[in-house]
Short mmCIF file of C-alpha atoms in Angstrom, two decimals:
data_model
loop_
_atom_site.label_atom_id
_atom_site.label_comp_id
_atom_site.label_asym_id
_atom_site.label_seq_id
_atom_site.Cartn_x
_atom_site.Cartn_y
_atom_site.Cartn_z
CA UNK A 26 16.48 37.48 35.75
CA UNK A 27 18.63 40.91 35.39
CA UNK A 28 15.57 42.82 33.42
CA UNK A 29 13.17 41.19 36.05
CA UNK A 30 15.18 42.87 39.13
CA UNK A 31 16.00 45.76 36.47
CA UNK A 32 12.44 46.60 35.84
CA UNK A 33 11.20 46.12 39.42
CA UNK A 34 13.94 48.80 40.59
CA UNK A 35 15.28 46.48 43.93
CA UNK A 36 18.50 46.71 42.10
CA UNK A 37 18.57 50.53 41.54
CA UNK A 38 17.74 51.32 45.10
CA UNK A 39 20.27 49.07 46.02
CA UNK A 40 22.72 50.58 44.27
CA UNK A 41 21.88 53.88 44.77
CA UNK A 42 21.96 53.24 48.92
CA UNK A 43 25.60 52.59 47.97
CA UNK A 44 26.52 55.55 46.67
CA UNK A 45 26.71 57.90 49.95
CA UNK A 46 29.07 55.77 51.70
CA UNK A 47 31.40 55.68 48.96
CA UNK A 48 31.64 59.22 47.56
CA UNK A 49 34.32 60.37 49.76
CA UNK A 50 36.89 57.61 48.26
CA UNK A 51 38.51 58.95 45.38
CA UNK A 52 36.64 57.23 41.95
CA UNK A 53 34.08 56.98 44.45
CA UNK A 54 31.57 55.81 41.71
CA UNK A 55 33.98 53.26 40.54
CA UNK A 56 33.92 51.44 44.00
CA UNK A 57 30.15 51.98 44.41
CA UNK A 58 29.98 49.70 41.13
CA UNK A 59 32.20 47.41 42.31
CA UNK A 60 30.53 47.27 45.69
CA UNK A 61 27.35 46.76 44.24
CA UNK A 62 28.14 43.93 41.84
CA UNK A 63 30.16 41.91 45.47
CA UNK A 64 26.31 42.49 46.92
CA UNK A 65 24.34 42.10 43.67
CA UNK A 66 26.11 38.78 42.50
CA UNK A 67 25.92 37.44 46.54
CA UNK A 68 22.00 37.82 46.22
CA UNK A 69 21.39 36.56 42.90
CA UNK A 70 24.14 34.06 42.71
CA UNK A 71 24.49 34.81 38.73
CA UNK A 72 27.42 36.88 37.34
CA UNK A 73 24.84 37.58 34.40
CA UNK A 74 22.05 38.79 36.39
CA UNK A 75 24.68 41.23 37.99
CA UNK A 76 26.11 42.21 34.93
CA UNK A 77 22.97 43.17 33.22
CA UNK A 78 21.29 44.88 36.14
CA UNK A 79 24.01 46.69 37.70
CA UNK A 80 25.89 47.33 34.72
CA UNK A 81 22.27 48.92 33.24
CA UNK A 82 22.17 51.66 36.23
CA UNK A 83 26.12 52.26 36.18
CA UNK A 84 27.27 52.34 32.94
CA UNK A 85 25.65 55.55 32.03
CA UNK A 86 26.58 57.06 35.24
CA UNK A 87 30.03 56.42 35.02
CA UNK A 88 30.23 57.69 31.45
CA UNK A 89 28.44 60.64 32.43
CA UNK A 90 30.84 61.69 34.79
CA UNK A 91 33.86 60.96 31.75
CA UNK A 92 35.45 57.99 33.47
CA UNK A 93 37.20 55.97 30.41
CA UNK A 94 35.45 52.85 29.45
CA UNK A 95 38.32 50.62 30.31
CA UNK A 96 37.67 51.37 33.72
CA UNK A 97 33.72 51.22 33.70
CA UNK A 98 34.16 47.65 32.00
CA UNK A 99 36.66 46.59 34.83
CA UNK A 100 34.66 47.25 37.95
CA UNK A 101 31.54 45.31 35.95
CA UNK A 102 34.24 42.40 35.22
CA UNK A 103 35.16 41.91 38.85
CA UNK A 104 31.42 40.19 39.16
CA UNK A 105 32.81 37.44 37.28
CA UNK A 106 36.15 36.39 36.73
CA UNK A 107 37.81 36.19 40.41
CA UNK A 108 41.09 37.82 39.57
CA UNK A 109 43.00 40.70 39.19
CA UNK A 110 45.59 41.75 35.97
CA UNK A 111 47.96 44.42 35.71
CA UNK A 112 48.61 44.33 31.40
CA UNK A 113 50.69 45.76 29.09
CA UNK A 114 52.07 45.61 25.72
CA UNK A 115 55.52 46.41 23.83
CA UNK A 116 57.02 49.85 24.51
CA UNK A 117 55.94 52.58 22.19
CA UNK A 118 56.15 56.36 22.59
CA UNK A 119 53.42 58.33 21.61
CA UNK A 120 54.98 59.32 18.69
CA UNK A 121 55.68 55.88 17.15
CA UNK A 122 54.33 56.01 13.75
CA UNK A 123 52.13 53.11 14.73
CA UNK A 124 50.33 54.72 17.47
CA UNK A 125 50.28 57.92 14.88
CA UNK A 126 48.33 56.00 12.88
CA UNK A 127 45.93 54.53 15.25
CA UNK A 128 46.45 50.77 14.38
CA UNK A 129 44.69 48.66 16.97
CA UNK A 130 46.08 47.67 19.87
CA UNK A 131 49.12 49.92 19.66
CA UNK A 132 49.46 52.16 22.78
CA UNK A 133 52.53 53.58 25.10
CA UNK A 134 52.17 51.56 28.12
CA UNK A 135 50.82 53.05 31.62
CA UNK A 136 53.60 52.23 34.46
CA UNK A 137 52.97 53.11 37.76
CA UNK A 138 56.59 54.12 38.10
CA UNK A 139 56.30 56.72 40.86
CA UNK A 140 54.24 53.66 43.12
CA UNK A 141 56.48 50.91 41.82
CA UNK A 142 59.11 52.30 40.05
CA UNK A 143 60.52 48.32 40.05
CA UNK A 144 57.99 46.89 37.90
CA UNK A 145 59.28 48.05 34.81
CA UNK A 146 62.67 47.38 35.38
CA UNK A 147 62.21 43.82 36.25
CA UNK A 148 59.17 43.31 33.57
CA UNK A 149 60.43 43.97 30.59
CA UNK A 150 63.50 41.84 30.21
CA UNK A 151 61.79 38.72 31.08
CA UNK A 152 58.91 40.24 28.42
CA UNK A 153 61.25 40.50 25.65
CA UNK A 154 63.23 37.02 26.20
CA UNK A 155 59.87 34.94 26.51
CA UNK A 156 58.50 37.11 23.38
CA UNK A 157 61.75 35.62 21.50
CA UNK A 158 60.90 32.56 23.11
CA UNK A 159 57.33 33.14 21.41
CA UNK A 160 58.82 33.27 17.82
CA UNK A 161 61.10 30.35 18.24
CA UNK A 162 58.29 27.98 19.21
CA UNK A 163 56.29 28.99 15.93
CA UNK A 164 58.94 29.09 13.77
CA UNK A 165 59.22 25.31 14.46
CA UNK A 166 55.20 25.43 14.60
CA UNK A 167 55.83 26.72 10.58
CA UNK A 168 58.67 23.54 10.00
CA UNK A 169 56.41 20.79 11.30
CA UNK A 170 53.50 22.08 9.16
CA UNK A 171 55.76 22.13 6.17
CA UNK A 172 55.86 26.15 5.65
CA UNK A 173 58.19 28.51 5.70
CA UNK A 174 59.26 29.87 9.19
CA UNK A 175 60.27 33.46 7.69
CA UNK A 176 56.05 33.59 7.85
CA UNK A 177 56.26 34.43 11.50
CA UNK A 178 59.79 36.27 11.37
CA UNK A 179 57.93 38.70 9.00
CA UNK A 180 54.79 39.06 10.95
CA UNK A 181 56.60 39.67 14.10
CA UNK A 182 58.25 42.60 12.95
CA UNK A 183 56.32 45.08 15.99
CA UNK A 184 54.55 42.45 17.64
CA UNK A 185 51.70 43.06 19.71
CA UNK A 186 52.97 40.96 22.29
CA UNK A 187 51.26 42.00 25.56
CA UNK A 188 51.79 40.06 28.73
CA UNK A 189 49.19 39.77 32.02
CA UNK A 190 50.57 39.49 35.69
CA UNK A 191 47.74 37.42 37.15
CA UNK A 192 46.45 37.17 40.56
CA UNK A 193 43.94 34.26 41.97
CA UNK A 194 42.39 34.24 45.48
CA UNK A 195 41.57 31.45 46.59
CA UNK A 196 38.00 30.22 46.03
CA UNK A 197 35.56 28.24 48.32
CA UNK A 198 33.42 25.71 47.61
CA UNK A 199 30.40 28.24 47.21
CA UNK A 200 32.08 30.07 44.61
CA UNK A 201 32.95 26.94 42.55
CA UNK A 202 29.19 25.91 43.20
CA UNK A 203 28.06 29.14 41.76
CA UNK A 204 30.78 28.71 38.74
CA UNK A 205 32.86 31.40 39.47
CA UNK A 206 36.17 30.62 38.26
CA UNK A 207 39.48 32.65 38.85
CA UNK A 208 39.02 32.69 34.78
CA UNK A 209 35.92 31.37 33.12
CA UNK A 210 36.13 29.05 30.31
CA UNK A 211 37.43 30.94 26.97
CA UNK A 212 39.87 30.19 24.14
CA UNK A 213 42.77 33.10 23.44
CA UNK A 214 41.97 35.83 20.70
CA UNK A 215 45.35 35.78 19.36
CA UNK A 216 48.14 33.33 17.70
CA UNK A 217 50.39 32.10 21.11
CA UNK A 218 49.91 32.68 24.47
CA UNK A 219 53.66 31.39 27.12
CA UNK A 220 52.27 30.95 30.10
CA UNK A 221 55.03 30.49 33.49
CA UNK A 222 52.74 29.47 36.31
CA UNK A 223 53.08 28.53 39.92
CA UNK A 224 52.96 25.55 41.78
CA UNK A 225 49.82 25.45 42.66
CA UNK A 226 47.88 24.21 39.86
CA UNK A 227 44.25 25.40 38.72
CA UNK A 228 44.47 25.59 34.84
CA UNK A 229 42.46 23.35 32.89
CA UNK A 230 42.23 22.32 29.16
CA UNK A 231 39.11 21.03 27.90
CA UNK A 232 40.14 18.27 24.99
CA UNK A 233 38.64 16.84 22.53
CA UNK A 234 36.00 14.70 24.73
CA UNK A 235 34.93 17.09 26.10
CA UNK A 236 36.48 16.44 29.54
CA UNK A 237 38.76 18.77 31.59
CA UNK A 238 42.05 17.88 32.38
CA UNK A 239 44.38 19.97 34.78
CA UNK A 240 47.31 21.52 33.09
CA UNK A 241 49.34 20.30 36.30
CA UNK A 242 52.26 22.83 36.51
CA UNK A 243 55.74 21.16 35.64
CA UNK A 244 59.23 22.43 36.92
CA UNK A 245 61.32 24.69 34.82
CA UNK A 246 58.75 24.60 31.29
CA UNK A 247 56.16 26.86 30.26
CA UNK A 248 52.43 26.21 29.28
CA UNK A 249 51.90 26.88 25.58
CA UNK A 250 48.40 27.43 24.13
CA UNK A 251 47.08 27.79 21.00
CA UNK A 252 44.88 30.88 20.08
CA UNK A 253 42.16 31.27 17.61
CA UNK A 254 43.92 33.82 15.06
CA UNK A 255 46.55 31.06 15.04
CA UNK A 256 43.65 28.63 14.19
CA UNK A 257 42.53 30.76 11.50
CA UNK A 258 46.01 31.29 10.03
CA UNK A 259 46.56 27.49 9.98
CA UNK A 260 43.08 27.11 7.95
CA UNK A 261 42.24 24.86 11.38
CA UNK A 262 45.41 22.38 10.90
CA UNK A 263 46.11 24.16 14.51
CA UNK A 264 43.47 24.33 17.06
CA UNK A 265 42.49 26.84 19.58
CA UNK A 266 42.30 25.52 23.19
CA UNK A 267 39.33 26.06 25.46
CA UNK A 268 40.58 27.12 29.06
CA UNK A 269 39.78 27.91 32.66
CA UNK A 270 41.11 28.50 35.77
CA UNK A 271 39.54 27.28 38.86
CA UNK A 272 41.66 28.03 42.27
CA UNK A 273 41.09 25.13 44.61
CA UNK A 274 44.14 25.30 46.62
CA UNK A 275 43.13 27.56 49.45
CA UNK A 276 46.09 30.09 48.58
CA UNK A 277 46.68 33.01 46.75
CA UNK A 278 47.74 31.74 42.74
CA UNK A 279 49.67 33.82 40.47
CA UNK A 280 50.54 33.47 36.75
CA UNK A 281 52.75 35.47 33.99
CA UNK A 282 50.72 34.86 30.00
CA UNK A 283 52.47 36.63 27.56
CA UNK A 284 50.20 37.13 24.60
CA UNK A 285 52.72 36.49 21.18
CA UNK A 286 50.69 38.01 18.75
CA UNK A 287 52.31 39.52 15.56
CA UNK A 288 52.30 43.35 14.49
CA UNK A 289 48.45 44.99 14.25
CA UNK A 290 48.91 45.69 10.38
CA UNK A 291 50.41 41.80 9.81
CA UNK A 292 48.32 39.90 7.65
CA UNK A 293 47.14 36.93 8.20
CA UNK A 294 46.00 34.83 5.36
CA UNK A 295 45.00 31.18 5.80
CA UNK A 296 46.81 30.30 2.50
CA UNK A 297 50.34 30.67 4.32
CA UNK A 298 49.79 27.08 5.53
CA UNK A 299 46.82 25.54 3.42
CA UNK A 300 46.99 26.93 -0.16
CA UNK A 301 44.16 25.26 -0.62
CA UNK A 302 42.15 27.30 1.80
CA UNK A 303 38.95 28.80 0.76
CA UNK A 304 39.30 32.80 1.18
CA UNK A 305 35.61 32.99 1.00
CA UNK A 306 34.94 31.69 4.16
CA UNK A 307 38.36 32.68 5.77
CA UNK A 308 39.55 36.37 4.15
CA UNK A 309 43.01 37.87 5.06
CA UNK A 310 42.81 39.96 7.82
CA UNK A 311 44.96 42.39 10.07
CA UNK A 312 45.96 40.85 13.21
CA UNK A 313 45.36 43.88 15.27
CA UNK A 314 42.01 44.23 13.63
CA UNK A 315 41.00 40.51 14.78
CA UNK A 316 41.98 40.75 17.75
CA UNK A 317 40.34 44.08 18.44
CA UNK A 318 37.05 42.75 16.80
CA UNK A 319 37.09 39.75 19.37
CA UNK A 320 37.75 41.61 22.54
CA UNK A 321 34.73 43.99 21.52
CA UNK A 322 32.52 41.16 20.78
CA UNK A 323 33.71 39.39 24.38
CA UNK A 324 32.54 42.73 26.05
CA UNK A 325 29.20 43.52 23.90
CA UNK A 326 27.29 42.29 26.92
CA UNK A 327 28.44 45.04 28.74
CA UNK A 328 26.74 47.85 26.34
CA UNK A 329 23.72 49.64 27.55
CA UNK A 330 20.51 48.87 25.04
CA UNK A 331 20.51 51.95 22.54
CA UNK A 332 17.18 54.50 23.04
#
């Protein structure tokens, strides 16, 4: 359906009818994407048809005019997942040796301290006690699998641990009809994902039958899910857990994931917990590199074809 609408140019003119109204707003291509994927993804009613046909006209826009990719990728992403996620990672300067060297998913963080000088402050401490949390919880992970627990105390060394604060809006009944979820259904890249959610419900776990179940928030306890790197590093003895989050409760929802991933350059070798685990089929590999290699893979369908 996108290369139909594509090819017939209905999107294009669209989009370019757009672009007058919002050039005096700073990024003023940025919100002309985002403006056209609301309008594009109303008409259509698929977040794929938007994504391929707007995303076909913008993309090379945008990059012409040097905005970063993070940001071209965001405005497409907002025709799909209903929410919005301020994320970072642990603190690094830019002269950490790690960032020197350009391991994956190693960066100094961007704080909007001069906006919200707060966020920062109150951020990190919670960060860095539910990252602690993190390692306890596989540590006894490593004990009821019969391994050693100094596995993960090595591998968390400079952990990539990156955390989300997550906003839902509330979603009608045409947006459920149309499947658009406050977060589609996906598994986690990484090894452990803490979750402290609130009150109002709206994750659910798909199990083994296939069904989904609601992860109904409980008082004072966290949600704990299992990612697919820690799948792989168990040789499957641990599996990843298929997700979603659909916002029925007519409110605003908020949510805090912290991502407990180990350090980029860890290694992670299926043998830790099976050594009978067949290398062939599951090789060591960095964490940092995994995880990179899946979050490019999530966003291929946002690359322009080649010429």
């Amino acid at each position: 359906m996108g290369e139909i609408l594509y090819r017939t140019r209905l999107s294009e003119d669209m989009f370019r009818g757009l672009v007058p109204w919002m050039r005096w707003l700073p990024g003023g291509l940025l919100h002309t994407n985002i403006a056209g994927c609301t309008i594009f993804a109303a008409v259509s009613g698929s977040s794929a048809a938007t994504l391929t046909t707007v995303g076909k006209m913008s993309i090379p826009e945008l990059r012409q005019r040097g905005y970063p990719e993070y940001m071209i990728i965001g405005t497409l992403a907002s025709a799909h997942d209903a929410k919005e996620v301020f994320f970072w990672g642990r603190e690094v300067a830019p002269d950490d040796p790690d960032v020197l060297a350009g391991l994956p998913l190693v960066h100094p963080n961007q704080w909007p301290d001069r906006a919200a000088p707060f966020l920062r402050e109150g951020i990190l401490p919670y960060y860095e006690a539910v990252m602690a949390l993190g390692l306890r919880i596989l540590t006894c992970l490593a004990n009821g699998l019969g391994a050693d627990p100094d596995i993960f105390v090595r591998a968390y060394d400079r952990p990539l641990g990156r955390g989300q604060l997550v906003y839902y809006p509330a979603l009608g009944e045409e947006d459920v009809a149309a499947q658009r979820f406050g977060a589609a259904e996906h598994s986690d890249f990484g090894v452990l994902t803490t979750l402290q959610q609130d009150n109002l419900g709206g994750l659910q776990v798909r199990n083994r039958s296939d069904e989904w179940i609601e992860a109904m928030p409980i008082d004072n306890t966290f949600v704990c899910n299992i990612g697919d790197l820690l799948e792989r590093w168990t040789n499957g003895r641990l599996v990843s857990t298929p997700h979603r989050v659909l916002n029925r409760s007519g409110k605003s929802r908020f949510s805090i994931p912290i991502f407990c991933d180990p350090s980029s350059d860890a290694i992670v070798d299926p043998r830790d917990f099976d050594p009978e685990a067949d290398i062939n089929i599951l090789p060591p590999i960095a964490a940092g590199a995994y995880i990179a290699s899946k979050s490019r893979r999530n966003f291929s369908h946002y690359e322009t074809e080649k010429s």
